[in-house]
Amino acid sequence: MFPLDRTRPLHGQLATALREAVGTGRLAAGTRLPASRDLARELGVSRGLVVGVYEQLRAEGRLVARQGAGTYVASAAAGPVAAPPLPVPVPVTPLRPGIPDLGRFPRRAWRRAYERALRTATDADLDYGDPSGAPRLRDELAGYLARVRAARVAPGNLVVTSGAAQAFALLARTAPGRLIGVEDPGSAPIREHLAAGGLRPVPVPVDADGIDVAALDGTGARAVLVTPAHQFPTGVVLSARRRTALLDWARRVGGLIIEDDYDAEFRYDREPVGCLQGRAPDLVALVGTVSKALAPGLRLGWLGAPPGRAADLHRAKSAADHGGPVLEQLAFAGLLSDGGYDHHLRTVRRLYRARRDAALVAIAEHLPGAAVTGVAAGMHLVVTLPSTVDDRRLADRATAAGLGALALSATRAGRPARAERAPTAGTPGLVLGYAACSIDRFRDAIQVLGGLIG
Ligand SMILES: Cc1ncc(COP(=O)(O)O)c(C=O)c1O
């Protein structure tokens, strides 16, 4: 029935042969398999081996055991095994926060950069390379971050990651202690990345000056994740005094500051404040991404490691995946070096600025009682709503209506400790993206939203 090669491990061979027979339908759904004792005798193997293989295929969903009646091919087993459902991708809806206008992805510039990368990559470039990223990209990025974000990071301390998400996961594995302070409100998915990396996120309130450093100090955490240029979601900028206090805290506790610089290229009313990392490269890990500037689907991000933590982070990246796709990295390096990235940023910055201005007008017109918080930056804003509004229900209804919006309360990690000082503490609200679609489409969406608030 299943020819076995006695010179190789038998368990794997029998499992593979059975999987194939089930997958191709040779053993049809509902077929009863021989009793383990009989199959063992027929194949000349131990009964325990057959029982183990049956168990494994049952765990995979290919076989089912019927009480007292034997083992059968599962009904959904022909073809790929039914896997647990994956999270459904969230569609790009007019108000979904954090998404750039994907129709503006610079396809032509990217194609040129990609073709150039393909043409000029040496055979050696196509080998397993440095897991922390193509040296050419790390050189370009170090220059770009110095020029645009006043960062001070040597190419050797940069790790090219699969989005900011992987940077958080790597940092979680190497952070000092198991506690990490997180801004509250803040990004729920990022809290999840940190928790998946083994850390326990501790909520720290955010007020009009950014994270409350005194409250952070009281948590006992020695690591913190902050969004100083444009706090997510409130949109406040970490004040000069708080920046100094945060660096003092990190120095005092031997701590690590993770600076999530996710949308700092988008400041509309002035030059963005330089990153915190540039003031203290030994204390701050700078995390960046192309998800806002180009497209999240590229899954390209980076982390500028404090020199004392760089070796651990290089090792963590290598252990995670041996490195990211090299041609994409070389294409991005080309886009940085030929000015294509700057050019694209200038174009979309103008566009998003106009969209933000129009968003303010639409909100004032159609959402009476709503107040907008945060500086003129990024690609989302927060509107706070009258206290009678249940923002989660409203966000659910907005999503059902195809608008997509995030409830402000869904970004809160805990009870606000200093409610009276925080810009949005306890207040219902929505986090609204305004960059992904045209002004008209946004205005229509806000009008529908206004109708849902009633
Ligand atoms: C606050 C914040 N940081 C970073 C990111 C970027 O994550 P990634 O680079 O993994 O797409 C996002 C994406 O939505 C975000 O909201």
Coordinates of C-alpha atoms and ligand atoms in Angstrom, one line a residue:
M1 CA 0.0 0.0 0.0
F2 CA 2.8 2.4 1.0
P3 CA 6.2 1.3 -0.2
L4 CA 8.8 2.4 2.5
D5 CA 12.5 2.9 2.1
R6 CA 14.0 1.2 5.2
T7 CA 17.1 3.3 5.1
R8 CA 15.2 6.5 5.9
P9 CA 13.0 7.5 8.9
L10 CA 9.8 5.6 8.5
H11 CA 7.4 7.9 10.4
G12 CA 8.0 10.8 8.0
Q13 CA 7.7 8.6 4.9
L14 CA 4.4 7.1 6.0
A15 CA 3.0 10.6 7.0
T16 CA 4.0 12.0 3.6
A17 CA 2.5 9.1 1.7
L18 CA -0.8 9.3 3.6
R19 CA -1.0 13.1 3.1
E20 CA -0.4 12.7 -0.6
A21 CA -3.0 10.0 -0.9
V22 CA -5.5 12.1 1.0
G23 CA -4.6 15.3 -0.8
T24 CA -4.9 13.9 -4.3
G25 CA -8.1 12.1 -3.5
R26 CA -6.7 8.6 -4.0
L27 CA -8.0 8.0 -0.5
A28 CA -11.4 9.7 -0.9
A29 CA -13.2 11.6 1.9
G30 CA -15.0 9.1 4.2
T31 CA -12.7 6.2 3.4
R32 CA -12.0 4.0 6.4
L33 CA -8.3 3.5 7.0
P34 CA -7.0 0.1 8.1
A35 CA -6.8 -0.5 11.8
S36 CA -3.4 0.6 13.1
R37 CA -2.5 -3.0 14.0
D38 CA -3.4 -4.3 10.5
L39 CA -1.5 -1.5 8.7
A40 CA 1.5 -2.0 11.0
R41 CA 1.6 -5.7 10.2
E42 CA 1.2 -5.1 6.5
L43 CA 4.1 -2.6 6.4
G44 CA 6.3 -4.5 8.8
V45 CA 6.5 -1.5 11.2
S46 CA 5.5 -1.1 14.9
R47 CA 1.9 -0.4 15.7
G48 CA 3.1 2.7 17.7
L49 CA 4.5 4.2 14.6
V50 CA 1.2 3.9 12.7
V51 CA -0.8 5.3 15.7
G52 CA 1.6 8.3 15.9
V53 CA 1.1 9.0 12.1
Y54 CA -2.7 8.7 12.4
E55 CA -2.6 11.1 15.4
Q56 CA -0.5 13.6 13.5
L57 CA -2.8 13.6 10.4
R58 CA -5.8 13.9 12.7
A59 CA -4.2 17.0 14.2
E60 CA -3.7 18.4 10.7
G61 CA -7.4 17.9 10.0
R62 CA -6.8 15.3 7.3
L63 CA -8.2 12.3 9.2
V64 CA -10.9 12.0 11.8
A65 CA -11.4 9.3 14.5
R66 CA -14.9 8.0 15.0
Q67 CA -15.4 6.6 18.5
G68 CA -15.1 2.9 18.4
A69 CA -15.3 2.8 14.6
G70 CA -11.8 3.5 13.4
T71 CA -10.1 6.3 11.5
Y72 CA -11.5 7.9 8.4
V73 CA -10.4 10.5 5.8
A74 CA -11.9 13.8 6.8
S75 CA -14.5 15.2 4.6
A76 CA -12.7 18.5 3.8
A77 CA -9.3 16.7 3.6
A78 CA -8.9 16.4 -0.2
G79 CA -6.8 19.4 -1.3
P80 CA -5.1 21.7 1.1
V81 CA -5.9 21.3 4.7
A82 CA -8.4 23.7 6.0
A83 CA -6.4 26.3 8.0
P84 CA -7.9 28.5 10.7
P85 CA -9.4 31.6 9.0
L86 CA -6.9 34.5 8.6
P87 CA -7.8 38.0 9.7
V88 CA -9.7 39.6 6.8
P89 CA -7.7 42.4 5.2
V90 CA -9.3 45.8 6.1
P91 CA -10.5 47.4 2.8
V92 CA -9.3 50.9 2.0
T93 CA -12.2 53.0 2.9
P94 CA -12.3 56.8 2.8
L95 CA -11.9 57.3 6.6
R96 CA -9.5 54.5 7.5
P97 CA -6.6 56.0 9.3
G98 CA -2.9 55.7 8.4
I99 CA -3.2 54.8 4.8
P100 CA -1.6 56.9 2.0
D101 CA -3.3 57.4 -1.3
L102 CA -2.3 54.1 -2.9
G103 CA -3.3 55.4 -6.3
R104 CA -0.4 57.8 -6.0
F105 CA 2.2 55.1 -5.5
P106 CA 5.1 56.3 -7.8
R107 CA 4.8 53.3 -10.1
R108 CA 7.0 54.7 -12.9
A109 CA 9.8 55.8 -10.6
W110 CA 9.6 52.5 -8.7
R111 CA 9.8 50.5 -12.0
R112 CA 12.8 52.5 -13.1
A113 CA 14.5 52.0 -9.8
Y114 CA 13.6 48.3 -9.7
E115 CA 14.8 47.7 -13.3
R116 CA 18.1 49.5 -12.5
A117 CA 18.5 47.3 -9.4
L118 CA 17.9 44.2 -11.4
R119 CA 20.4 45.3 -14.1
T120 CA 23.1 46.4 -11.8
A121 CA 22.8 43.8 -9.0
T122 CA 25.8 41.5 -9.1
D123 CA 25.4 37.7 -8.9
A124 CA 26.8 38.0 -5.4
D125 CA 24.1 40.5 -4.5
L126 CA 21.6 37.7 -5.1
D127 CA 23.2 35.4 -2.5
Y128 CA 22.2 35.3 1.1
G129 CA 23.4 38.8 2.0
D130 CA 23.9 40.7 5.2
P131 CA 20.7 39.8 7.2
S132 CA 20.5 43.4 8.4
G133 CA 20.1 44.7 4.9
A134 CA 21.8 45.5 1.6
P135 CA 24.8 47.8 2.5
R136 CA 23.9 50.1 -0.3
L137 CA 20.5 50.8 1.2
R138 CA 21.9 51.2 4.7
D139 CA 24.3 53.8 3.4
E140 CA 21.6 55.7 1.6
L141 CA 19.2 55.5 4.6
A142 CA 21.8 56.7 7.0
G143 CA 22.4 59.8 4.8
Y144 CA 18.6 60.3 4.3
L145 CA 17.8 60.1 8.0
A146 CA 20.6 62.5 8.9
R147 CA 19.5 65.0 6.2
V148 CA 15.7 64.8 6.8
R149 CA 15.3 63.8 10.4
A150 CA 18.6 65.0 12.0
A151 CA 19.3 61.4 13.0
R152 CA 22.8 60.2 13.9
V153 CA 23.0 56.6 12.9
A154 CA 25.9 54.8 11.3
P155 CA 25.0 52.4 8.4
G156 CA 26.4 49.5 10.5
N157 CA 23.8 50.2 13.2
L158 CA 20.9 50.1 10.8
V159 CA 18.7 47.1 10.4
V160 CA 16.4 47.0 7.4
T161 CA 13.2 45.3 8.6
S162 CA 9.9 44.0 7.2
G163 CA 8.0 47.2 8.1
A164 CA 8.1 49.0 11.5
A165 CA 6.2 45.9 12.8
Q166 CA 9.3 43.7 12.6
A167 CA 11.5 46.5 14.1
F168 CA 9.1 46.4 17.2
A169 CA 9.3 42.6 17.3
L170 CA 13.1 42.6 17.2
L171 CA 13.3 45.4 19.8
A172 CA 10.9 43.5 22.1
R173 CA 13.3 40.6 22.1
T174 CA 16.2 42.7 23.1
A175 CA 14.6 45.3 25.4
P176 CA 15.8 45.7 29.0
G177 CA 13.2 44.2 31.4
R178 CA 9.8 42.7 30.5
L179 CA 7.8 45.9 31.0
I180 CA 7.5 48.6 28.3
G181 CA 5.8 51.9 28.7
V182 CA 3.4 52.7 25.8
E183 CA 1.5 55.9 25.1
D184 CA -2.1 55.8 26.1
P185 CA -4.0 56.4 23.8
G186 CA -1.7 54.7 21.3
S187 CA -1.6 52.0 18.6
A188 CA -3.3 48.8 19.6
P189 CA -1.6 46.7 16.9
I190 CA 1.8 48.0 18.2
R191 CA 0.9 47.0 21.7
E192 CA 0.1 43.6 20.3
H193 CA 3.5 43.3 18.5
L194 CA 5.3 44.1 21.7
A195 CA 3.2 41.6 23.7
A196 CA 3.8 39.0 21.1
G197 CA 7.6 39.7 21.5
G198 CA 7.2 38.8 25.2
L199 CA 6.9 42.3 26.7
R200 CA 4.1 43.6 29.0
P201 CA 3.0 47.0 27.7
V202 CA 2.2 49.4 30.5
P203 CA -0.1 52.3 29.5
V204 CA 1.3 55.8 30.2
P205 CA -1.0 58.8 29.7
V206 CA -0.4 61.3 27.0
D207 CA -1.3 65.0 27.5
A208 CA -0.9 68.1 25.3
D209 CA 2.9 67.9 25.7
G210 CA 3.1 64.2 24.8
I211 CA 3.9 61.3 27.1
D212 CA 3.8 62.0 30.8
V213 CA 7.4 61.2 31.8
A214 CA 6.7 61.4 35.5
A215 CA 4.0 58.7 35.1
L216 CA 6.4 56.6 33.0
D217 CA 8.9 56.8 35.8
G218 CA 6.4 55.4 38.2
T219 CA 5.8 52.3 36.2
G220 CA 9.1 50.6 36.8
A221 CA 9.5 50.0 33.0
R222 CA 13.0 50.5 31.5
A223 CA 11.8 50.7 28.0
V224 CA 9.3 52.9 26.3
L225 CA 7.8 53.3 22.9
V226 CA 6.9 56.9 21.8
T227 CA 5.8 58.8 18.7
P228 CA 7.4 62.2 19.4
A229 CA 7.0 63.8 16.0
H230 CA 3.2 63.2 15.8
Q231 CA 1.7 61.2 18.6
F232 CA -0.5 58.4 17.4
P233 CA -3.4 59.0 17.5
T234 CA -3.8 62.4 19.3
G235 CA -1.4 64.3 16.9
V236 CA 0.4 66.2 19.7
V237 CA 4.1 66.8 19.4
L238 CA 6.4 65.8 22.3
S239 CA 7.4 69.2 23.8
A240 CA 11.0 70.3 24.2
R241 CA 10.8 70.0 28.0
R242 CA 9.4 66.5 27.8
R243 CA 12.0 65.4 25.3
T244 CA 14.7 66.4 27.8
A245 CA 12.9 64.7 30.6
L246 CA 12.5 61.5 28.6
L247 CA 16.2 61.4 27.8
D248 CA 17.1 62.1 31.4
W249 CA 14.8 59.3 32.5
A250 CA 16.4 56.8 30.0
R251 CA 19.9 57.8 31.2
R252 CA 18.9 57.4 34.8
V253 CA 17.3 54.0 34.6
G254 CA 19.6 52.6 31.9
G255 CA 16.6 52.4 29.7
L256 CA 15.7 52.3 26.0
I257 CA 13.5 54.7 24.1
I258 CA 11.9 53.3 21.0
E259 CA 11.1 56.3 18.7
D260 CA 8.4 55.4 16.2
D261 CA 8.9 58.0 13.5
Y262 CA 6.1 56.6 11.4
D263 CA 4.8 59.7 9.6
A264 CA 7.3 62.5 10.4
E265 CA 7.8 63.4 6.7
F266 CA 4.3 64.8 6.7
R267 CA 4.3 68.1 8.6
Y268 CA 2.4 70.8 6.8
D269 CA 2.8 74.1 8.6
R270 CA 6.5 74.0 9.4
E271 CA 9.6 71.8 9.3
P272 CA 9.1 68.8 11.5
V273 CA 11.1 68.7 14.8
G274 CA 14.3 66.6 14.4
C275 CA 14.1 63.1 15.8
L276 CA 14.9 62.4 19.4
Q277 CA 17.5 59.8 18.3
G278 CA 19.7 62.6 16.9
R279 CA 20.0 64.0 20.5
A280 CA 21.0 60.7 22.1
P281 CA 21.9 57.9 19.7
D282 CA 23.0 55.7 22.6
L283 CA 19.5 55.8 24.3
V284 CA 17.1 55.8 21.4
A285 CA 16.3 53.2 18.7
L286 CA 14.8 55.0 15.7
V287 CA 12.1 53.1 13.8
G288 CA 10.9 54.2 10.4
T289 CA 8.8 52.8 7.5
V290 CA 7.8 53.4 3.9
S291 CA 4.3 52.4 4.8
K292 CA 3.1 56.0 4.9
A293 CA 5.3 57.6 2.3
L294 CA 5.0 54.9 -0.3
A295 CA 2.8 51.9 0.5
P296 CA 2.4 49.4 3.4
G297 CA 2.5 46.5 1.0
L298 CA 6.2 47.0 0.3
R299 CA 6.9 45.9 3.9
L300 CA 10.0 48.0 4.1
G301 CA 11.1 49.6 7.4
W302 CA 14.3 50.1 9.4
L303 CA 15.6 50.5 12.8
G304 CA 18.6 52.6 13.8
A305 CA 20.0 50.8 16.8
P306 CA 21.8 52.3 19.7
P307 CA 25.4 51.2 19.2
G308 CA 25.5 49.2 22.4
R309 CA 22.4 47.2 21.3
A310 CA 23.3 46.8 17.6
A311 CA 24.9 43.4 17.8
D312 CA 21.9 41.9 19.6
L313 CA 19.5 43.4 17.1
H314 CA 21.6 42.1 14.1
R315 CA 21.5 38.7 15.7
A316 CA 17.8 38.9 16.3
K317 CA 17.1 39.9 12.7
S318 CA 19.3 37.1 11.4
A319 CA 17.5 34.6 13.6
A320 CA 14.1 36.0 12.5
D321 CA 14.5 35.6 8.7
H322 CA 18.1 35.8 7.4
G323 CA 17.2 39.2 5.8
G324 CA 14.6 40.8 3.6
P325 CA 14.2 40.7 -0.3
V326 CA 17.3 42.3 -1.8
L327 CA 16.0 43.6 -5.1
E328 CA 13.3 45.7 -3.3
Q329 CA 16.0 47.0 -1.0
L330 CA 18.3 47.9 -3.9
A331 CA 15.4 49.6 -5.7
F332 CA 14.6 51.6 -2.6
A333 CA 18.2 52.6 -2.3
G334 CA 18.1 53.8 -5.9
L335 CA 14.9 55.8 -5.2
L336 CA 16.7 57.5 -2.3
S337 CA 19.9 58.2 -4.2
D338 CA 18.3 59.6 -7.4
G339 CA 15.9 62.0 -5.6
G340 CA 12.8 60.0 -6.6
Y341 CA 11.8 59.5 -2.9
D342 CA 12.1 63.2 -2.1
H343 CA 10.2 64.1 -5.3
H344 CA 7.4 61.8 -4.4
L345 CA 7.3 63.1 -0.8
R346 CA 7.1 66.7 -2.1
T347 CA 4.1 65.7 -4.4
V348 CA 2.1 63.8 -1.8
R349 CA 2.9 66.3 1.0
R350 CA 1.2 69.0 -1.1
L351 CA -1.8 66.8 -1.8
Y352 CA -2.3 65.6 1.8
R353 CA -2.0 69.1 3.1
A354 CA -4.8 70.2 0.8
R355 CA -6.8 67.2 1.9
R356 CA -6.3 68.0 5.5
D357 CA -7.5 71.6 5.0
A358 CA -10.6 70.4 3.2
A359 CA -11.2 67.8 5.9
L360 CA -11.3 70.5 8.5
V361 CA -13.9 72.3 6.5
A362 CA -16.0 69.2 5.9
I363 CA -15.8 68.3 9.6
A364 CA -16.9 71.8 10.7
E365 CA -19.8 71.6 8.3
H366 CA -21.1 68.1 8.9
L367 CA -20.0 67.0 12.4
P368 CA -21.4 69.7 14.7
G369 CA -19.9 69.4 18.2
A370 CA -16.8 67.7 16.9
A371 CA -13.4 69.2 17.8
V372 CA -10.2 68.4 16.0
T373 CA -7.0 67.7 18.0
G374 CA -3.4 67.7 17.0
V375 CA -1.0 69.6 14.8
A376 CA -1.1 69.9 11.0
A377 CA 0.7 66.7 10.2
G378 CA 0.5 63.1 9.1
M379 CA -2.5 61.5 7.4
H380 CA -5.0 61.2 10.1
L381 CA -6.7 63.4 12.7
V382 CA -8.7 62.9 15.8
V383 CA -12.2 64.4 16.3
T384 CA -13.5 64.3 19.8
L385 CA -17.3 64.1 20.1
P386 CA -20.0 65.0 22.6
S387 CA -19.9 62.7 25.7
T388 CA -23.2 61.2 24.8
V389 CA -21.7 59.4 21.8
D390 CA -20.7 55.8 22.0
D391 CA -17.6 55.9 19.7
R392 CA -17.2 52.2 19.3
R393 CA -20.8 51.8 18.2
L394 CA -20.4 54.7 15.9
A395 CA -17.1 53.3 14.4
D396 CA -18.9 49.9 13.9
R397 CA -21.7 51.6 12.0
A398 CA -19.3 53.7 10.0
T399 CA -17.4 50.6 9.0
A400 CA -20.7 48.8 8.1
A401 CA -21.5 51.9 5.9
G402 CA -18.2 51.4 4.1
L403 CA -16.5 54.4 5.6
G404 CA -14.0 52.8 8.0
A405 CA -13.1 54.8 11.0
L406 CA -11.3 53.9 14.3
A407 CA -13.0 54.6 17.7
L408 CA -10.7 56.7 19.8
S409 CA -11.6 54.5 22.8
A410 CA -10.2 51.5 20.8
T411 CA -6.8 53.2 21.0
R412 CA -6.8 53.4 24.8
A413 CA -4.9 50.8 26.7
G414 CA -6.0 51.6 30.2
R415 CA -7.8 54.0 32.4
P416 CA -6.5 57.6 32.0
A417 CA -4.6 58.5 35.1
R418 CA -4.6 62.3 34.7
A419 CA -7.9 62.8 32.9
E420 CA -8.1 66.5 33.5
R421 CA -4.8 67.2 31.6
A422 CA -5.0 64.8 28.7
P423 CA -6.3 66.3 25.4
T424 CA -8.7 63.4 24.7
A425 CA -8.8 61.4 27.9
G426 CA -12.1 59.6 28.4
T427 CA -13.7 61.6 25.6
P428 CA -15.4 59.7 22.8
G429 CA -14.0 60.4 19.4
L430 CA -12.9 59.0 16.1
V431 CA -9.5 58.7 14.4
L432 CA -10.1 59.6 10.8
G433 CA -7.7 59.1 7.9
Y434 CA -8.0 61.9 5.2
A435 CA -5.1 61.1 2.9
A436 CA -6.3 58.0 1.1
C437 CA -9.0 59.4 -1.1
S438 CA -10.1 62.5 -2.9
I439 CA -11.5 65.6 -1.2
D440 CA -14.9 64.9 -2.6
R441 CA -15.0 61.3 -1.5
F442 CA -13.9 62.4 2.0
R443 CA -16.5 65.1 2.2
D444 CA -19.3 62.7 1.2
A445 CA -18.0 60.2 3.8
I446 CA -18.1 62.8 6.5
Q447 CA -21.6 63.8 5.5
V448 CA -22.7 60.2 5.9
L449 CA -20.9 60.0 9.2
G450 CA -22.7 63.1 10.4
G451 CA -26.0 61.3 9.6
L452 CA -24.9 58.3 11.7
I453 CA -24.2 60.5 14.7
G454 CA -27.7 61.9 14.2
Ligands
LIG1 C1 1.8 54.4 14.9 C2 2.3 53.6 13.7 N1 3.6 53.3 13.6 C3 4.1 52.6 12.6 C4 3.3 52.1 11.6 C5 3.8 51.4 10.4 O1 3.9 50.0 10.5 P1 4.5 49.2 9.3 O2 5.8 49.8 8.9 O3 4.7 47.8 10.0 O4 3.5 49.1 8.3 C6 1.9 52.3 11.7 C7 1.0 51.7 10.7 O5 -0.2 51.9 10.6 C8 1.4 53.1 12.8 O6 0.1 53.4 12.9

